[in-house]
Amino acid sequence: MEFIMSNNLLREFEQYQEEFETSAIETLRSGRYILGSRLRDFENGFAKYNCSSHCIGLASGLDALWIAFKILGIGIGDEVIVQANTYIASVMGITINGATPIFVEPDEYYGIDADKIEDKITNRTKAVLAVHLYGIPCEMDKLVHICKQHHLILIEDCAQSHGATHDGKMVGTFGDVGCFSFYPTKNLGAFGDGGCVITNSDELDQKFRIFRNYGSQEHYKNSVIGANSRLDEIQAGLLSVKLKHLHDIISERQSIAHRYNEGIKNQKFILPKVRPKSIAVYHQYVIRTKDKEMREHLIYYLKDQGIDTIIHYPIPPHLSEAYEYLGYHSGDFPITEHYADTVLSIPMYNGYSEDEQKYVIKVINKF
Ligand SMILES: Cc1ncc(COP(=O)(O)O)c(C=O)c1O
């Protein structure tokens, strides 16, 4: 069997190759590359998909986050509560604005532990950022309740969770703004960088549209100091092709996860869990080992058997060099640090064949 990569983007491309190529050529031949009809169509389509009033295309998932915090008025002196075990971009979205991240440990579903939030609320707390990590929804009922009670803004980082639901509701629609990334590996991935926000607020919609275009609504009239953060026409057209197939793309990932759930019997590993009321979309399928040493052995063993894996993520933000200034040390967030030492993402991508899946399951069970 060919070496099995942890992700293989070509496989999904090949499934819809003709449609992608047609779309790209049409855009190239259209003569319109920024803020055109393809972006509008995609924004309308993705807003509808999420049962949200508005979608605003931006240049990346990080832009979606920092611009959301900025537009919601969060800055210097403000605190934002976020889970400690997220990808560092979630935290950068907060700190780019000068606000301070207040970390909370995750629960066993890899989302923020809602029961630990209230202890961290101070008179500086302005918002909570929920990250649906790996495509597994956070405990949204509790988060919505806490935010309402304490008058906090709720933002969702849906970079890994396009299409996931909690209690029948799309992630990204529980709070004020849902932030998405279209980085190529995402479940709805572009062929370059891209991102968006969704919101039900007409006022925020206008503010995002103006901000992403140098703070300008009308040519050469700039009402605020904005950014250049526009999802381009080529990406928007390609994303519309994928959006048409997103249901199938997600179903395929859920089938792979189901096979892993049923097939991996090796008691050495902890498999991902999803709340009964949630539907996960498996951006990653993350297993856990007993300790770091076992993970090292597993990585080498799998590589030796022709299987690649990846760690999401080995260094939690509070221990990264970029956040040294926050003054955290090893041991400050034991659950997060344990996860960083023991999580391992096994192959998960569209076009990953059943034979390959069976082989990976067999090899994992033999470890
Ligand atoms: C949880 C999370 N938040 C934010 C981002 C940032 O998205 P982007 O890479 O599009 O800037 C990512 C993606 O890498 C992510 O996984």
Short mmCIF file of C-alpha atoms and ligand atoms in Angstrom, two decimals, residues 59-63 65 86-87 89-90 131 133 157-160 180-183 186 193-195 283 313, ligand 1:
data_model
loop_
_atom_site.label_atom_id
_atom_site.label_comp_id
_atom_site.label_asym_id
_atom_site.label_seq_id
_atom_site.Cartn_x
_atom_site.Cartn_y
_atom_site.Cartn_z
CA ALA A 59 -8.93 37.21 3.68
CA SER A 60 -8.36 34.57 6.40
CA GLY A 61 -9.67 32.99 9.57
CA LEU A 62 -7.28 35.07 11.66
CA ASP A 63 -8.67 38.23 10.03
CA LEU A 65 -11.24 36.77 14.49
CA THR A 86 -6.76 26.07 20.99
CA TYR A 87 -4.77 26.87 17.86
CA ALA A 89 -4.69 32.05 15.91
CA SER A 90 -7.71 32.12 18.25
CA VAL A 131 -13.57 27.23 19.71
CA LEU A 133 -11.90 22.39 18.03
CA ASP A 157 -14.23 30.24 16.27
CA CYS A 158 -15.63 27.86 13.65
CA ALA A 159 -12.40 27.52 11.67
CA GLN A 160 -12.58 23.74 12.15
CA PHE A 180 -14.59 30.82 9.79
CA SER A 181 -11.35 29.95 8.01
CA PHE A 182 -11.18 28.60 4.46
CA TYR A 183 -7.55 27.52 4.76
CA LYS A 186 -10.46 22.96 6.33
CA ASP A 193 -6.20 31.72 2.10
CA GLY A 194 -9.70 32.86 2.93
CA GLY A 195 -12.15 33.34 5.77
CA HIS A 283 -12.03 18.32 10.76
CA TYR A 313 -1.15 21.09 18.80
C1 LIG B 1 -9.16 27.09 15.51
C2 LIG B 1 -8.57 27.98 14.46
N1 LIG B 1 -8.76 29.30 14.55
C3 LIG B 1 -8.28 30.15 13.62
C4 LIG B 1 -7.57 29.70 12.55
C5 LIG B 1 -6.97 30.70 11.60
O1 LIG B 1 -7.42 30.54 10.30
P1 LIG B 1 -6.48 31.01 9.07
O2 LIG B 1 -5.41 29.99 8.93
O3 LIG B 1 -7.42 31.02 7.91
O4 LIG B 1 -5.98 32.36 9.40
C6 LIG B 1 -7.38 28.32 12.39
C7 LIG B 1 -6.71 27.78 11.20
O5 LIG B 1 -5.64 27.48 10.97
C8 LIG B 1 -7.87 27.44 13.38
O6 LIG B 1 -7.68 26.12 13.30
#
